[in-house]
Coordinates of C-alpha atoms in Angstrom, one line a residue:
Chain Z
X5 CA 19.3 -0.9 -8.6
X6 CA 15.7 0.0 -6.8
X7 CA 17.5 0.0 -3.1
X8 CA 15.1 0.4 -0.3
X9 CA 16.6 1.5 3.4
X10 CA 14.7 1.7 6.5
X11 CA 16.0 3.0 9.7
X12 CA 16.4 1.8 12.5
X13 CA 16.1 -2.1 12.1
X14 CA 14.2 -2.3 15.3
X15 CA 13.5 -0.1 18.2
X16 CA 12.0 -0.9 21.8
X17 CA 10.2 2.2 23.3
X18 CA 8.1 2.7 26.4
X19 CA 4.2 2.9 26.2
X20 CA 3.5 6.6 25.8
X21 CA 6.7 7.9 23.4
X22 CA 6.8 8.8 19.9
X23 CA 8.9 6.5 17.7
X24 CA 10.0 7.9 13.8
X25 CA 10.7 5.4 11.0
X26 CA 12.5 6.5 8.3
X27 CA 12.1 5.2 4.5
X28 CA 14.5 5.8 1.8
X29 CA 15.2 4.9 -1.8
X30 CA 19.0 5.2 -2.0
X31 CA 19.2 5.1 -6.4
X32 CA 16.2 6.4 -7.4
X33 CA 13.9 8.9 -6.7
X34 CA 10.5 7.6 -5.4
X35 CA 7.2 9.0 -6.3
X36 CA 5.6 6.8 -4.6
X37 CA 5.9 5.5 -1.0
X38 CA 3.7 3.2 0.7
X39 CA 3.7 1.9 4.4
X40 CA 2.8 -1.7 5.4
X41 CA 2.2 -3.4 9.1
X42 CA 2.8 -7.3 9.4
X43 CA 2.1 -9.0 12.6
X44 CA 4.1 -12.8 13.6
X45 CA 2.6 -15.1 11.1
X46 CA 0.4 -12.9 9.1
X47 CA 0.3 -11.1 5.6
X48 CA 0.8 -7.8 5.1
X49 CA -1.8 -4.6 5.4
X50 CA -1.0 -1.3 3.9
X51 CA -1.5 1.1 6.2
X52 CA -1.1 4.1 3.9
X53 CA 0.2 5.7 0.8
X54 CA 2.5 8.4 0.7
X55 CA 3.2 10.9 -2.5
X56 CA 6.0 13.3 -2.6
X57 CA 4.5 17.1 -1.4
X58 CA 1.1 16.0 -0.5
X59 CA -0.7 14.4 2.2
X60 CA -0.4 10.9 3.2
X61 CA -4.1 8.7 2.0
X62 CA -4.6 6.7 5.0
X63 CA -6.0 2.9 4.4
X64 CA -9.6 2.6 6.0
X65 CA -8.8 1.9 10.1
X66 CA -5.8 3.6 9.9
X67 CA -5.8 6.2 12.4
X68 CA -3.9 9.1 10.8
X69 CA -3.6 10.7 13.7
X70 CA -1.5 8.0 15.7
X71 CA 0.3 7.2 12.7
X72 CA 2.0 10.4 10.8
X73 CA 3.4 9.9 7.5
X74 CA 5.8 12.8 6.0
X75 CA 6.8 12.1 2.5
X76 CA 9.4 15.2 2.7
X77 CA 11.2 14.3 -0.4
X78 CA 11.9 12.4 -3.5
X79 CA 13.8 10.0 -1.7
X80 CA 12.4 10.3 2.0
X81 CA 9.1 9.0 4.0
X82 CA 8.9 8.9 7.5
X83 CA 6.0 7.2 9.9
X84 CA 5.8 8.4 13.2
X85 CA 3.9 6.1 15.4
X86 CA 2.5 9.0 18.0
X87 CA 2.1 8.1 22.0
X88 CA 2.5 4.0 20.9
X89 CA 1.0 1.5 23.0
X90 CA 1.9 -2.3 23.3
X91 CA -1.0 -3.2 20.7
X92 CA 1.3 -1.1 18.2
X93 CA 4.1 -3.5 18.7
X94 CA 4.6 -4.9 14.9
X95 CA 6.4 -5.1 11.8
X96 CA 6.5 -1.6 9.7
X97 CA 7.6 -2.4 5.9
X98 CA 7.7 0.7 3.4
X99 CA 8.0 0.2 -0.2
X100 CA 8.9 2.8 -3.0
X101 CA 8.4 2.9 -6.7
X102 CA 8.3 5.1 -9.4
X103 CA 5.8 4.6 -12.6
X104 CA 7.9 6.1 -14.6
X105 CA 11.1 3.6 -14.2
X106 CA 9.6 0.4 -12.9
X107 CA 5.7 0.9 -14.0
X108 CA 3.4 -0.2 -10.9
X109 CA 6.4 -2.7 -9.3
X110 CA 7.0 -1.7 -5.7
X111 CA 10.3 -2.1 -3.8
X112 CA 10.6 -3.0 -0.2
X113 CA 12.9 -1.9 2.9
X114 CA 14.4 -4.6 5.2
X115 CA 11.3 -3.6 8.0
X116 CA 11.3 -2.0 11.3
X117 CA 10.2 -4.2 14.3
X118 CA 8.5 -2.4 17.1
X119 CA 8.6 -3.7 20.2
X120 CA 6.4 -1.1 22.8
X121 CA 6.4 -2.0 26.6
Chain U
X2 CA -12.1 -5.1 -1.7
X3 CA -10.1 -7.8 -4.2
X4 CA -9.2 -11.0 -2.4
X5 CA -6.3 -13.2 -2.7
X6 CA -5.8 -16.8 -1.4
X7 CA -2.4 -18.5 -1.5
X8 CA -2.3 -22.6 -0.9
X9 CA -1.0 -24.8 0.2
X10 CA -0.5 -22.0 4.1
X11 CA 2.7 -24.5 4.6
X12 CA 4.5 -27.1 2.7
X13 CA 7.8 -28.9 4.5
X14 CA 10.5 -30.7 1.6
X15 CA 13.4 -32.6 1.5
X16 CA 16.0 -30.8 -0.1
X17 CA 16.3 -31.3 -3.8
X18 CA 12.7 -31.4 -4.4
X19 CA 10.0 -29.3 -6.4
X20 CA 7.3 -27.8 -4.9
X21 CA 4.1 -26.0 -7.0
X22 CA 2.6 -22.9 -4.9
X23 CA -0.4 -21.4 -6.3
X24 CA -2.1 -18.0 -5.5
X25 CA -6.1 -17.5 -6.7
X26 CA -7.6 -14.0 -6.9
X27 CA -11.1 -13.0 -6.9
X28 CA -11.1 -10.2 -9.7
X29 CA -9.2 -8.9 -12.8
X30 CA -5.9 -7.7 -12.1
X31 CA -3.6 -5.4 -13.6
X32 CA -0.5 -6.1 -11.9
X33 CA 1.1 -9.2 -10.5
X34 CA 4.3 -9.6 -8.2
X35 CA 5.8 -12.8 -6.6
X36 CA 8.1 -12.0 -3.3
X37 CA 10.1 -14.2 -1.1
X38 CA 10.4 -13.1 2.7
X39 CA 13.3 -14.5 4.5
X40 CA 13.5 -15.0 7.7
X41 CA 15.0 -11.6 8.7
X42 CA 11.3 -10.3 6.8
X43 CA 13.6 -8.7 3.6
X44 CA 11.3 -8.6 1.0
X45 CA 12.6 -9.8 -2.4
X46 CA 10.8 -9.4 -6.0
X47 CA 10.8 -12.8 -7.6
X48 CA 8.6 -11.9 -10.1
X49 CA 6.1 -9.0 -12.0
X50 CA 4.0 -11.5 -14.2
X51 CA 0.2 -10.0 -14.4
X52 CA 0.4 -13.1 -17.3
X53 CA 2.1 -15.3 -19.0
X54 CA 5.1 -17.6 -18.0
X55 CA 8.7 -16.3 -16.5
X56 CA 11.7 -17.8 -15.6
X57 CA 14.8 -16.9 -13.7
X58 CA 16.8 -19.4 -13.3
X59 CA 15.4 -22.2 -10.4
X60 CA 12.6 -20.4 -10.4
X61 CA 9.4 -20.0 -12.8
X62 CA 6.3 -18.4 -12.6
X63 CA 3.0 -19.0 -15.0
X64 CA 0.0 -16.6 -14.2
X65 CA -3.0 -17.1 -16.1
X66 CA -5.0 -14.1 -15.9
X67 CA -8.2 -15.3 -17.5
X68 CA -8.6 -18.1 -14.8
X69 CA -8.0 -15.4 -11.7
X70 CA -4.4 -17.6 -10.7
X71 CA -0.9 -17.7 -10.5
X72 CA 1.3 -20.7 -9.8
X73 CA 5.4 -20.7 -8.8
X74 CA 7.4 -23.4 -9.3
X75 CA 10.9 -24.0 -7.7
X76 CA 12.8 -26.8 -8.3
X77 CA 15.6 -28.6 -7.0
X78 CA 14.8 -26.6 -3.4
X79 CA 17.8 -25.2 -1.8
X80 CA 17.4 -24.6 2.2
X81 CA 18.1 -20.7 1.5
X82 CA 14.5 -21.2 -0.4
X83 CA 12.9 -21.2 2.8
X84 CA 10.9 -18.6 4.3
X85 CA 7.3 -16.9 3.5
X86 CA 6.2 -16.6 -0.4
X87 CA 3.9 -14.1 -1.1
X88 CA 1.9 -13.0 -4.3
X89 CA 0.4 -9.6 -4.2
X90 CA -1.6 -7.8 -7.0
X91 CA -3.1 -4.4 -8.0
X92 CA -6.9 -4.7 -8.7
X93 CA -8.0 -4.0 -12.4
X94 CA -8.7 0.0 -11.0
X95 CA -5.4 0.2 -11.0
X96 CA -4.6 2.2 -8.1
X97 CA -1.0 1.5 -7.1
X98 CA -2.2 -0.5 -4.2
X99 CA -0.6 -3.8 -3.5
X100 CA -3.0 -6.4 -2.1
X101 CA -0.7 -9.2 -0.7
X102 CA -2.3 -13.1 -0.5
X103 CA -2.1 -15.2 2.7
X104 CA 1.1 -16.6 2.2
X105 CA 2.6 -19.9 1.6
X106 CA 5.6 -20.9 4.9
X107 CA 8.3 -23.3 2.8
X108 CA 10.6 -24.8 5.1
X109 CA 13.5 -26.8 3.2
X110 CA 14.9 -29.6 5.5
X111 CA 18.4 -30.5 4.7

């Protein structure tokens, strides 16, 4: 149980497009989504935590502008890095949980790697 | 915001041995997690152990929440142990958040 999808696995864009990263809990519904960056060799940073049917609360130097998170459904959060640069090459992690089923424990997706050129 | 230091950064064993990695945290906390990243940056829950002592298998974990740290043990390493370890919390406001530590590298030579 507490599967965590992300889609696509990687993705190499060109400076100036719009990329979507998709998040989904596949056996249980998520209340909560959050959305982490990791660059080569470094911890994680949450970028930004999502609830189900309201706005996204954005970490502090997080532009929420370049990076728009939808939290659609129970089971679906998208990020949509907007007009990405090289510097926004990295490693996008989401996570999901649900307090009711697994309390504050969070449950991570296999990561997106961004490569912008 | 709460800080979280993991030690030794890296540690290099022989297969078969036992390694100790701690991770110190500047504040209360009211949630504790343990994760393994493997090489292909999959995150997997080792443990949720905001105190007291766990085990699962190879695998222990001891956090001792009045003293601000957490140690895991692994024993008898395996080379599919290696990869990044990583203890995160949730700060005693307990807001959901996830603060992740630095990180310990284990690479297990055969």
């Amino acid at each position: 149980g507490a599967v965590v999808s992300q889609h696509p696995s990687w993705v190499i864009c060109k400076s100036g497009t719009s990329v979507k990263i998709e998040c989904r809990s596949l056996d249980f519904q998520a209340t909560t989504m959050f959305w982490y960056r990791q660059f080569p060799k470094q911890s994680l940073m949450l970028m930004a935590t999502s609830n189900e049917g309201s706005k996204a609360t954005y970490e502090q130097g997080v532009e929420k502008d370049k990076f728009l998170i939808n939290h659609a459904s129970l089971t679906l959060s998208t990020l949509t890095v907007t007009s990405a640069h090289p510097e926004d090459s990295s490693f996008y992690i989401c996570s999901a949980t649900t307090s009711v089923l697994f309390g504050d424990t969070q449950y991570f997706g296999p990561g997106t790697r961004l490569t912008v050129l | 915001g709460i800080q979280v230091e993991q030690s030794p950064p890296d540690l290099i064993l022989q297969e078969g041995a036992n390694s100790t990695l701690r991770c110190n945290f500047s504040d209360s906390v009211n949630n504790l997690q343990w994760f393994h990243q493997n090489p292909w940056g999959q995150l997997i829950n080792l443990f949720y152990i905001p105190s007291g002592t766990k085990q699962n298998g190879r695998l222990s974990a001891t956090t001792v929440a009045t003293e601000r740290y957490s140690l895991l043990y692994i024993s008898s390493s395996q080379t599919t142990d290696s990869g990044v370890y990583f203890c995160a919390v949730v700060d005693r406001f307990g807001n959901e958040k996830l603060t992740f530590g630095t990180g310990t590298r284990l690479t297990i030579i055969p």
